[in-house]
XYZ file of C-alpha atoms in Angstrom:
671
model
C 12.254 -18.252 -9.006
C 16.035 -18.032 -9.238
C 16.184 -15.881 -12.385
C 14.639 -12.657 -10.997
C 17.086 -12.801 -8.084
C 20.218 -12.742 -10.140
C 20.285 -8.966 -10.457
C 20.969 -8.818 -6.750
C 24.449 -10.153 -7.345
C 25.379 -7.118 -9.439
C 26.484 -5.428 -6.265
C 29.044 -8.078 -5.513
C 30.818 -7.359 -8.773
C 31.113 -3.703 -7.935
C 31.762 -3.810 -4.179
C 34.762 -6.046 -3.468
C 35.289 -4.595 0.012
C 33.477 -5.376 3.233
C 31.327 -2.279 3.380
C 27.797 -1.880 4.761
C 25.223 -2.750 2.110
C 23.888 0.134 0.075
C 21.393 -1.830 -1.962
C 19.656 1.199 -3.460
C 22.730 1.963 -5.581
C 23.966 -1.528 -6.227
C 23.084 -1.855 -9.894
C 26.081 -2.153 -12.189
C 26.905 0.954 -14.221
C 25.461 0.541 -17.694
C 28.178 2.297 -19.662
C 31.155 0.173 -18.688
C 33.576 -0.335 -21.610
C 32.935 -4.088 -21.772
C 29.157 -3.648 -21.969
C 29.239 -2.830 -25.667
C 25.919 -3.004 -27.509
C 25.238 -5.973 -29.747
C 25.685 -5.533 -33.517
C 22.808 -3.604 -35.132
C 20.027 -5.887 -36.297
C 21.032 -8.782 -34.054
C 17.739 -8.656 -32.168
C 15.210 -6.808 -34.290
C 11.940 -6.198 -32.472
C 13.310 -6.826 -28.987
C 11.335 -3.885 -27.602
C 8.053 -5.744 -28.099
C 9.327 -9.246 -27.372
C 10.127 -9.931 -23.715
C 11.845 -13.212 -24.544
C 14.265 -11.531 -26.926
C 14.802 -8.725 -24.423
C 15.659 -11.375 -21.842
C 18.150 -12.904 -24.280
C 19.782 -9.506 -24.693
C 20.073 -9.114 -20.927
C 21.634 -12.559 -20.670
C 24.103 -11.710 -23.425
C 24.997 -8.483 -21.612
C 25.859 -10.451 -18.465
C 27.838 -13.023 -20.460
C 29.774 -10.205 -22.114
C 30.719 -8.776 -18.752
C 31.672 -12.202 -17.431
C 34.034 -12.734 -20.371
C 35.513 -9.291 -19.765
C 36.372 -10.204 -16.182
C 37.822 -13.540 -17.304
C 40.193 -11.574 -19.550
C 41.010 -9.305 -16.617
C 41.819 -12.365 -14.488
C 44.336 -13.580 -17.057
C 46.124 -10.235 -16.927
C 46.052 -9.855 -13.125
C 47.716 -11.482 -10.170
C 46.978 -12.236 -6.531
C 43.988 -10.349 -5.099
C 43.040 -8.662 -8.335
C 42.917 -12.036 -10.080
C 40.655 -13.525 -7.394
C 38.305 -10.552 -7.505
C 38.094 -10.719 -11.300
C 37.293 -14.452 -11.224
C 34.583 -13.878 -8.605
C 33.085 -11.057 -10.681
C 33.039 -13.275 -13.764
C 31.307 -16.053 -11.830
C 28.732 -13.613 -10.470
C 27.890 -12.385 -13.963
C 27.534 -15.958 -15.213
C 25.077 -16.507 -12.373
C 23.082 -13.481 -13.543
C 23.075 -14.955 -17.047
C 21.697 -18.227 -15.559
C 24.778 -20.078 -16.819
C 25.412 -22.050 -13.633
C 27.758 -24.605 -15.138
C 30.027 -21.870 -16.493
C 29.908 -20.115 -13.122
C 31.057 -23.326 -11.443
C 33.793 -23.829 -14.032
C 35.001 -20.252 -13.465
C 35.158 -20.746 -9.701
C 37.288 -23.853 -10.199
C 40.131 -21.498 -11.154
C 40.238 -20.424 -7.507
C 41.119 -23.937 -6.293
C 43.907 -23.640 -3.736
C 43.888 -19.831 -3.812
C 44.112 -17.990 -0.524
C 41.020 -15.797 -0.134
C 40.270 -13.083 2.378
C 36.973 -12.950 4.263
C 35.079 -10.884 1.700
C 36.291 -13.024 -1.199
C 35.379 -16.183 0.676
C 31.877 -14.842 1.298
C 31.457 -13.874 -2.345
C 32.464 -17.387 -3.380
C 30.039 -18.965 -0.900
C 27.139 -16.853 -2.165
C 27.844 -17.823 -5.790
C 28.094 -21.498 -4.830
C 24.850 -21.159 -2.874
C 23.059 -19.823 -5.953
C 24.362 -22.799 -7.943
C 23.188 -25.319 -5.368
C 19.839 -23.548 -4.969
C 19.273 -23.710 -8.729
C 19.952 -27.465 -8.601
C 17.372 -27.932 -5.832
C 19.876 -28.764 -3.092
C 18.364 -26.479 -0.459
C 20.085 -27.997 2.581
C 23.525 -27.498 1.071
C 22.494 -23.961 0.093
C 21.855 -23.158 3.753
C 25.153 -24.744 4.833
C 27.066 -22.564 2.366
C 25.279 -19.417 3.525
C 25.560 -20.054 7.283
C 29.145 -18.755 7.729
C 28.329 -15.678 5.634
C 25.239 -14.766 7.651
C 26.757 -15.432 11.075
C 30.023 -13.594 10.416
C 30.794 -10.619 12.645
C 33.733 -8.323 11.790
C 36.439 -8.368 14.471
C 36.189 -5.610 17.044
C 39.167 -3.287 17.291
C 40.863 -3.710 20.714
C 40.649 -0.757 23.060
C 43.198 0.255 25.667
C 41.502 0.781 29.014
C 42.542 3.538 31.380
C 43.226 2.047 34.833
C 42.308 5.355 36.442
C 38.820 5.329 34.857
C 36.036 2.952 35.905
C 35.086 0.283 33.379
C 31.981 1.086 31.346
C 29.573 -1.679 30.506
C 28.812 -1.524 26.804
C 26.022 -3.598 25.333
C 27.270 -4.754 21.912
C 25.031 -4.229 18.911
C 25.134 -6.106 15.656
C 26.856 -4.013 12.964
C 25.171 -3.293 9.664
C 25.381 -6.206 7.294
C 27.642 -6.446 4.292
C 26.359 -6.685 0.743
C 27.150 -10.404 0.721
C 25.179 -10.949 3.930
C 22.193 -9.095 2.520
C 22.189 -11.404 -0.515
C 22.751 -14.449 1.680
C 19.714 -13.648 3.851
C 17.451 -13.403 0.820
C 18.700 -16.676 -0.633
C 18.457 -18.421 2.733
C 14.857 -17.260 3.057
C 14.068 -18.777 -0.332
C 15.762 -22.039 0.623
C 13.830 -22.196 3.896
C 10.594 -21.566 2.012
C 11.408 -24.399 -0.389
C 11.925 -26.688 2.623
C 8.718 -25.482 4.296
C 10.576 -23.784 7.178
C 8.492 -20.613 7.115
C 9.507 -19.403 10.557
C 13.179 -19.356 9.531
C 12.295 -17.840 6.166
C 10.437 -14.978 7.845
C 13.210 -14.467 10.382
C 15.823 -14.173 7.599
C 13.770 -11.494 5.857
C 13.321 -9.572 9.120
C 17.107 -9.636 9.581
C 17.585 -8.409 6.014
C 14.982 -5.686 6.469
C 16.757 -4.336 9.550
C 20.025 -3.953 7.653
C 18.606 -1.804 4.872
C 17.241 1.690 4.464
C 15.050 3.552 2.014
C 13.537 1.841 -1.010
C 15.452 -1.390 -0.468
C 14.008 -1.751 3.022
C 10.522 -1.019 1.717
C 10.852 -3.702 -0.943
C 12.063 -6.241 1.601
C 9.176 -5.420 3.940
C 6.704 -5.719 1.093
C 8.059 -9.116 0.095
C 8.004 -10.224 3.730
C 4.275 -9.476 3.931
C 3.686 -11.431 0.728
C 5.530 -14.440 2.124
C 3.392 -14.310 5.249
C 0.256 -13.905 3.151
C 0.975 -17.244 1.452
C 0.758 -19.057 4.788
C -2.765 -20.256 5.743
C -4.277 -18.441 8.705
C -4.498 -21.646 10.757
C -0.798 -22.318 10.198
C 0.066 -18.754 11.209
C -1.865 -19.176 14.445
C 0.040 -22.393 15.217
C 3.346 -20.644 14.476
C 2.435 -17.795 16.846
C 1.867 -20.283 19.669
C 5.054 -22.243 18.972
C 7.714 -19.719 17.931
C 10.413 -18.547 20.326
C 11.284 -15.605 18.088
C 9.386 -12.498 19.266
C 9.940 -10.572 16.011
C 8.445 -13.404 13.978
C 5.515 -13.688 16.387
C 4.915 -9.920 16.127
C 4.738 -9.989 12.331
C 2.446 -12.991 12.296
C 0.122 -11.368 14.836
C 0.001 -8.192 12.785
C -0.891 -10.137 9.655
C -4.025 -11.644 11.177
C -5.757 -8.264 11.402
C -4.484 -6.809 8.162
C -5.455 -6.651 4.539
C -2.402 -7.711 2.561
C -1.495 -7.431 -1.085
C -2.471 -10.460 -3.137
C 0.406 -9.931 -5.575
C 2.250 -13.013 -6.748
C 5.200 -14.212 -4.713
C 7.880 -12.768 -6.995
C 11.211 -11.667 -5.530
C 11.955 -9.472 -8.534
C 10.122 -6.735 -6.657
C 13.433 -6.113 -4.881
C 14.517 -4.566 -8.152
C 11.331 -2.582 -8.695
C 12.837 0.745 -7.665
C 15.516 0.231 -10.321
C 13.006 0.072 -13.166
C 12.859 2.959 -15.573
C 10.868 5.810 -14.023
C 7.551 6.821 -15.482
C 8.168 9.221 -18.311
C 7.729 12.760 -17.101
C 5.129 14.656 -19.053
C 6.347 17.693 -20.910
C 4.241 20.693 -19.926
C 3.335 22.975 -22.813
C 1.614 26.328 -22.735
C -2.016 26.386 -23.750
C -1.995 27.584 -27.339
C -5.014 28.344 -29.485
C -3.916 27.982 -33.095
C -5.039 26.878 -36.542
C -5.496 23.309 -35.230
C -7.883 24.466 -32.504
C -11.655 24.109 -32.977
C -13.572 27.036 -34.461
C -17.014 26.224 -33.025
C -17.450 24.537 -29.632
C -20.785 23.145 -28.456
C -21.262 22.526 -24.705
C -23.921 20.070 -23.479
C -25.003 20.655 -19.862
C -28.090 19.596 -17.852
C -28.930 23.145 -16.724
C -32.657 22.509 -16.129
C -32.187 19.378 -14.034
C -31.444 18.312 -10.491
C -27.775 18.766 -11.421
C -28.317 22.463 -12.021
C -25.756 23.709 -9.494
C -22.988 21.502 -10.866
C -23.877 22.307 -14.473
C -23.967 26.034 -13.757
C -20.541 25.932 -12.109
C -19.048 24.120 -15.134
C -20.739 26.576 -17.505
C -19.351 29.611 -15.693
C -15.896 28.023 -15.647
C -16.027 27.607 -19.430
C -17.284 31.161 -19.866
C -14.595 32.457 -17.529
C -11.861 30.843 -19.609
C -13.475 31.911 -22.879
C -13.482 35.547 -21.741
C -9.745 35.415 -21.090
C -9.024 33.991 -24.550
C -7.602 36.897 -26.550
C -6.300 34.724 -29.376
C -7.226 35.441 -32.977
C -8.311 31.778 -33.045
C -10.897 32.275 -30.302
C -13.834 29.975 -31.211
C -17.569 30.471 -31.256
C -19.139 29.043 -28.111
C -22.685 27.602 -27.970
C -24.388 26.084 -24.901
C -27.133 23.432 -25.041
C -29.403 22.791 -22.058
C -29.976 19.040 -22.364
C -32.579 18.853 -19.586
C -33.273 16.129 -17.040
C -33.607 13.068 -19.290
C -30.291 11.296 -20.018
C -31.844 9.431 -22.949
C -32.304 12.687 -24.822
C -28.591 13.513 -24.605
C -27.935 11.723 -27.925
C -30.429 13.977 -29.717
C -28.713 17.119 -28.434
C -25.329 15.664 -29.363
C -26.522 15.025 -32.942
C -28.031 18.496 -33.157
C -24.746 20.064 -32.022
C -22.791 18.095 -34.629
C -25.242 19.004 -37.410
C -25.079 22.681 -36.479
C -21.419 22.763 -37.478
C -19.633 22.225 -34.152
C -16.155 20.824 -34.678
C -15.692 20.127 -30.969
C -18.239 19.085 -28.332
C -17.725 19.415 -24.578
C -20.051 17.229 -22.523
C -22.512 16.069 -21.659
C -21.899 16.391 -17.920
C -22.832 13.419 -15.747
C -22.320 9.656 -15.896
C -25.681 8.617 -17.331
C -25.712 11.409 -19.921
C -22.118 10.753 -20.994
C -22.562 6.990 -21.304
C -25.535 7.501 -23.616
C -23.452 9.722 -25.893
C -20.347 7.514 -25.798
C -22.402 4.745 -27.431
C -22.871 6.849 -30.595
C -19.800 9.114 -30.599
C -17.505 7.763 -33.310
C -14.866 10.483 -33.424
C -16.275 12.277 -36.459
C -16.570 15.277 -34.149
C -13.857 15.560 -31.492
C -15.576 15.137 -28.120
C -14.651 15.621 -24.475
C -17.161 13.831 -22.243
C -17.526 15.184 -18.714
C -18.052 11.914 -16.909
C -19.173 8.386 -17.653
C -17.654 4.933 -17.485
C -18.179 3.427 -20.948
C -15.293 2.572 -23.269
C -14.103 5.366 -25.548
C -13.461 5.387 -29.283
C -10.798 7.294 -31.182
C -11.372 11.038 -31.192
C -13.391 10.857 -27.962
C -11.880 11.660 -24.555
C -13.264 11.885 -21.036
C -12.630 14.447 -18.291
C -14.105 13.279 -14.979
C -13.777 14.382 -11.384
C -15.088 11.506 -9.295
C -14.117 10.481 -5.773
C -12.207 7.518 -7.197
C -9.666 9.911 -8.697
C -8.644 11.271 -5.303
C -8.442 7.832 -3.725
C -5.902 6.806 -6.364
C -4.004 10.085 -6.017
C -3.580 9.664 -2.255
C -2.390 6.072 -2.714
C 0.182 7.121 -5.308
C 1.440 10.017 -3.175
C 1.810 7.860 -0.041
C 3.593 5.206 -2.088
C 5.941 7.812 -3.536
C 6.699 8.937 0.029
C 7.897 5.421 0.842
C 5.066 4.194 3.087
C 3.879 0.603 3.300
C 1.173 0.170 5.954
C -1.984 2.259 5.875
C -4.745 2.923 8.390
C -8.011 4.355 7.079
C -10.650 6.349 8.904
C -13.607 7.464 6.820
C -17.242 8.534 7.227
C -19.945 5.985 6.544
C -21.380 7.538 3.379
C -21.501 6.318 -0.222
C -19.091 8.885 -1.680
C -16.421 8.160 0.932
C -16.858 4.447 0.314
C -16.061 4.997 -3.372
C -12.939 6.961 -2.430
C -11.792 4.298 0.030
C -12.421 1.487 -2.461
C -10.338 3.242 -5.124
C -7.576 3.893 -2.590
C -7.550 0.258 -1.475
C -7.405 -1.085 -5.027
C -4.524 1.199 -5.981
C -2.651 0.726 -2.700
C -2.799 -3.070 -2.813
C -1.908 -3.057 -6.506
C 1.214 -1.058 -5.694
C 2.112 -3.616 -3.035
C 1.029 -1.772 0.104
C -0.629 -3.161 3.203
C -3.827 -1.997 4.902
C -3.364 -2.587 8.601
C -6.557 -1.132 10.004
C -9.740 0.570 8.830
C -12.733 2.077 10.588
C -15.816 4.182 9.840
C -17.276 7.097 11.786
C -20.341 9.302 11.743
C -19.700 12.968 10.870
C -22.555 13.896 13.205
C -20.460 12.941 16.232
C -18.041 15.258 17.989
C -16.086 12.572 19.831
C -14.382 9.948 17.656
C -12.251 8.384 20.382
C -14.065 5.050 20.161
C -13.283 4.701 16.469
C -9.688 5.842 16.941
C -9.117 3.394 19.793
C -10.310 0.691 17.454
C -8.052 1.966 14.668
C -4.958 2.012 16.879
C -5.846 -1.101 18.910
C -5.785 0.927 22.138
C -8.546 -1.208 23.676
C -6.387 -4.318 23.267
C -3.561 -2.569 25.113
C -5.933 -1.588 27.936
C -7.228 -5.155 28.090
C -3.695 -6.553 28.469
C -2.996 -4.012 31.222
C -6.102 -5.019 33.182
C -5.171 -8.700 32.923
C -1.630 -7.927 34.080
C -2.934 -5.876 36.992
C -5.137 -8.785 38.105
C -2.207 -11.205 37.990
C 0.232 -8.911 39.821
C -2.265 -7.665 42.357
C -1.179 -4.030 42.051
C -1.299 -1.201 39.497
C 1.973 -1.053 37.536
C 2.962 2.061 35.612
C 1.134 2.011 32.320
C 0.699 3.897 29.094
C -1.351 2.438 26.217
C 0.658 0.584 23.590
C 0.906 2.432 20.294
C 1.015 -0.045 17.458
C 4.087 0.183 15.263
C 2.625 -1.399 12.122
C 1.013 1.783 10.751
C 3.081 4.074 8.524
C 0.406 6.680 7.815
C -3.282 7.475 8.195
C -5.685 8.172 5.363
C -8.279 10.503 6.890
C -11.421 11.277 4.905
C -13.118 14.358 6.300
C -14.371 17.758 5.270
C -12.909 20.879 6.862
C -15.332 20.976 9.799
C -15.005 17.298 10.696
C -11.256 17.354 10.076
C -10.831 20.091 12.688
C -12.393 17.730 15.237
C -10.793 14.506 14.071
C -7.197 15.621 13.508
C -6.508 16.730 17.132
C -7.918 13.418 18.377
C -5.555 11.546 16.054
C -2.710 13.629 17.507
C -3.804 12.648 21.010
C -3.511 8.927 20.296
C -0.383 9.018 18.111
C 1.552 12.037 19.386
C 1.694 13.519 15.853
C 4.287 10.919 14.866
C 2.200 9.473 12.012
C 1.769 11.305 8.697
C -1.867 12.047 7.877
C -3.134 12.281 4.293
C -6.562 13.653 3.441
C -8.648 14.368 0.365
C -9.215 17.825 -1.081
C -12.434 18.203 0.922
C -10.387 18.940 4.052
C -9.701 22.426 2.614
C -12.637 24.680 1.713
C -10.505 27.109 -0.288
C -10.184 29.782 2.398
C -6.897 30.535 4.160
C -8.383 30.551 7.651
C -5.316 30.225 9.892
C -7.299 30.410 13.139
C -9.783 27.635 12.444
C -7.401 25.488 10.388
C -4.666 25.417 13.023
C -5.959 22.050 14.214
C -5.283 20.603 10.748
C -1.551 21.323 10.853
C 0.724 18.768 9.143
C -2.171 17.257 7.188
C -1.195 16.630 3.556
C -3.847 16.779 0.827
C -4.261 17.153 -2.954
C -5.638 20.468 -4.124
C -6.432 22.087 -7.430
C -4.302 25.165 -8.173
C -7.476 27.184 -8.735
C -8.694 26.404 -5.206
C -5.447 27.742 -3.724
C -5.530 30.870 -5.854
C -9.161 31.856 -6.126
C -10.592 32.581 -2.670
C -11.023 36.278 -3.374
C -12.392 35.991 -6.914
C -14.317 32.731 -7.174
C -18.111 32.883 -7.014
C -18.097 29.300 -5.680
C -16.767 27.241 -2.788
C -15.820 23.636 -2.149
C -16.929 21.070 -4.715
C -18.623 23.648 -6.933
C -15.408 25.649 -7.100
C -13.636 22.521 -8.309
C -16.298 22.056 -10.990
C -15.733 25.659 -12.014
C -12.029 24.825 -12.485
C -12.978 21.679 -14.370
C -15.086 23.719 -16.787
C -12.279 26.185 -17.432
C -9.844 23.341 -18.126
C -12.290 21.514 -20.391
C -12.248 24.635 -22.568
C -8.421 24.615 -22.677
C -8.335 20.886 -23.455
C -10.545 21.596 -26.448
C -8.122 24.223 -27.711
C -5.120 21.875 -27.351
C -6.830 18.583 -28.130
C -4.635 17.633 -31.082
C -1.435 18.283 -29.163
C -2.614 16.350 -26.094
C -3.776 13.323 -28.096
C -0.792 13.319 -30.439
C 2.564 11.572 -29.957
C 4.664 12.363 -26.910
C 3.828 12.839 -23.259
C 2.428 16.358 -23.425
C 0.457 18.143 -20.731
C -0.936 21.599 -20.055
C -0.947 23.385 -16.732
C -4.535 24.188 -15.910
C -6.745 25.166 -13.008
C -7.348 21.568 -11.912
C -3.649 20.686 -12.155
C -1.362 19.363 -14.836
C -3.586 17.780 -17.469
C -2.686 15.067 -19.962
C -4.674 12.555 -21.993
C -3.556 8.942 -21.614
C -3.691 6.225 -24.246
C -7.164 5.207 -23.098
C -8.562 8.669 -23.849
C -8.875 9.685 -20.212
C -7.978 13.309 -19.433
C -6.057 12.937 -16.179
C -5.321 15.889 -13.952
C -2.409 15.802 -11.526
C -3.168 18.156 -8.631
C -0.629 20.011 -6.566
C -0.087 18.885 -2.966
C -0.340 21.101 0.045
C 0.156 20.833 3.798
C -1.388 22.853 6.600
C 1.294 24.873 8.389
C 0.280 27.286 11.131
C -3.277 26.929 9.866
C -2.491 27.896 6.266
C -2.481 25.601 3.246
C 1.074 25.761 1.884
C 1.800 24.120 -1.485
C 4.546 21.478 -1.379
C 4.857 20.800 -5.120
C 3.749 23.479 -7.574
C 4.251 21.603 -10.884
C 5.944 24.767 -12.078
C 2.791 26.868 -11.687
C 2.318 30.231 -10.044
C 0.008 29.602 -7.077
C -0.073 33.144 -5.742
C -3.577 34.211 -4.631
C -5.504 36.149 -7.270
C -6.447 39.538 -5.877
C -8.146 40.936 -8.963
C -9.752 39.482 -12.030
C -9.206 40.513 -15.631
C -12.627 39.218 -16.668
C -16.101 40.429 -15.832
C -16.007 38.644 -12.487
C -15.841 41.202 -9.712
C -13.885 40.812 -6.513
C -15.807 38.600 -4.083
C -16.032 40.835 -1.028
C -18.132 38.258 0.832
C -15.175 35.962 1.386
C -13.561 37.057 4.662
C -12.118 33.862 6.038
C -15.080 31.504 6.248
C -17.787 30.649 3.776
C -20.473 29.942 6.337
C -20.928 33.541 7.409
C -24.026 35.698 7.140
C -23.311 36.519 3.499
C -22.717 32.947 2.364
C -25.366 30.453 1.299
C -23.910 26.983 2.027
C -26.782 25.161 0.305
C -26.009 26.879 -3.005
C -22.271 27.157 -2.517
C -22.507 30.827 -3.516
C -22.675 34.248 -1.862
C -26.196 35.250 -0.952
C -27.620 37.867 -3.247
C -28.004 41.235 -1.619
C -31.277 43.104 -1.997
C -31.410 44.830 -5.365
C -28.463 42.865 -6.809
């Protein structure tokens, strides 16, 4: 376990003064003059061989250690001591503990200041920890952890009354932050879990930002390794209220099952995910010349299929390129097992690109026979894909993952979930939970509600543990014999709420969440919370709710013939057409993406066409985009295709001219 921790010492080499720890920026600069690259060819193939890559990292640390040893020979007094300590720290990072000890021996008899003494103790503690001497490790770290900088004396004014000042512990130094982590590991090795947890809580309180999040995440993993029965015994026995609080929280929480690996402290330092390069949609000589579209028009999925079809037609009508393809639609009916026959017929008719079929069962039938001889974009399904075959799906799982990734990016750790008790929401919640726990998050509380209800206070009291607070108050009142002042306890172990609701239910649920939390908690929702209409009066109750949204939904209220889910399928159809035109570019080398109506679209190495939506927040009742992905999200007021302006849309869809069952405007007599 010692090896992943060594990177934490990099800060000591670069911060020789007693400053508050800034762990987020503690990594050593990579382009220092002594960090020269190894000779070409020394480690061929290191990119694909983690062991060789680890050797290179070790050699890099050894190189820096030798550099500081040379600096020590050329320096005197304080500079010499600092150089020796830096060399020893780099030998520790290279796992060369004997050389680190030998380097420290050069400091024998030297007079060290407080910071230098602490640096030496931390290095010695790493050496003793690596040898398994955990008690001596704790003895070396004790003076580092308990040290308090001297307080500057103040001259009191005899004419002014003395003020009583309650002292507070100053922020910890970099050495103390490292010492707390190592002491926690030593306590864990000795089985002293209460002390191990307490050390991590102390470390957590000294940090901010990503470093604090990583410490909190590791703290929860340490607690998760302790059996529930042992945790309950620790709660009854501990005299440390902060430790008791964390243990109590853990009993009602769903924690990450990730391995107990301290290298997650360095996770924010890893190379960021490669940003995708957005390219303009470009129909060219590599684009298909004849596209066949397979849709179950005459089936129970008629509404969805029709929306996708009109989206494809809409995009086709705007294609003014000289490479505009021929477009043929196939109605594949209501029997999924006949989808293969239609697919074969489309291929034999000369199609060089096939979009569809739409729907899981239809797509999985086709994926079993699609071999890439004709480039294909399935619209759904779950089966494995072969080369030349991609999939563009829009299931509830996608949004669950997107919300988890956004909340993680925002730095949250503990989630509370409130969702309706239907099958689709369950799929969204399951996807969110899988992604959130995989990322290292914690699910503190979760509850279900019925959309048919108007009052959700019972569920929210359960979510926020308000009933437990009321219960404690009633017990206290009985003991005291009078009614003390009381306000329900608001639990502090929730960072944000994941609220699954459509626009109507959200308008009821969001104000009730505000009532119990005082608007202090961020609330994330799915795209269903916004019906596509900027209705500032009715959406005022949704203010500060963050949600993913397709660009088309933000832009199209006045021109789209659809609403809600069908409008999203319309956007999906239009983007499927553009994916076909840019298929070679999207599946070729490089991280390329196109900006479409569903979002920024790319095709990953598994063949999945992934759309990244924009994010919006309700402000004064209006959905305001927060991140545009470089796209123009201005509302479309006129249409350059045959679609006429939708005069029925006046702020709400459920008016006298709107048919909610079809998701379309009602036809007027004679139209």
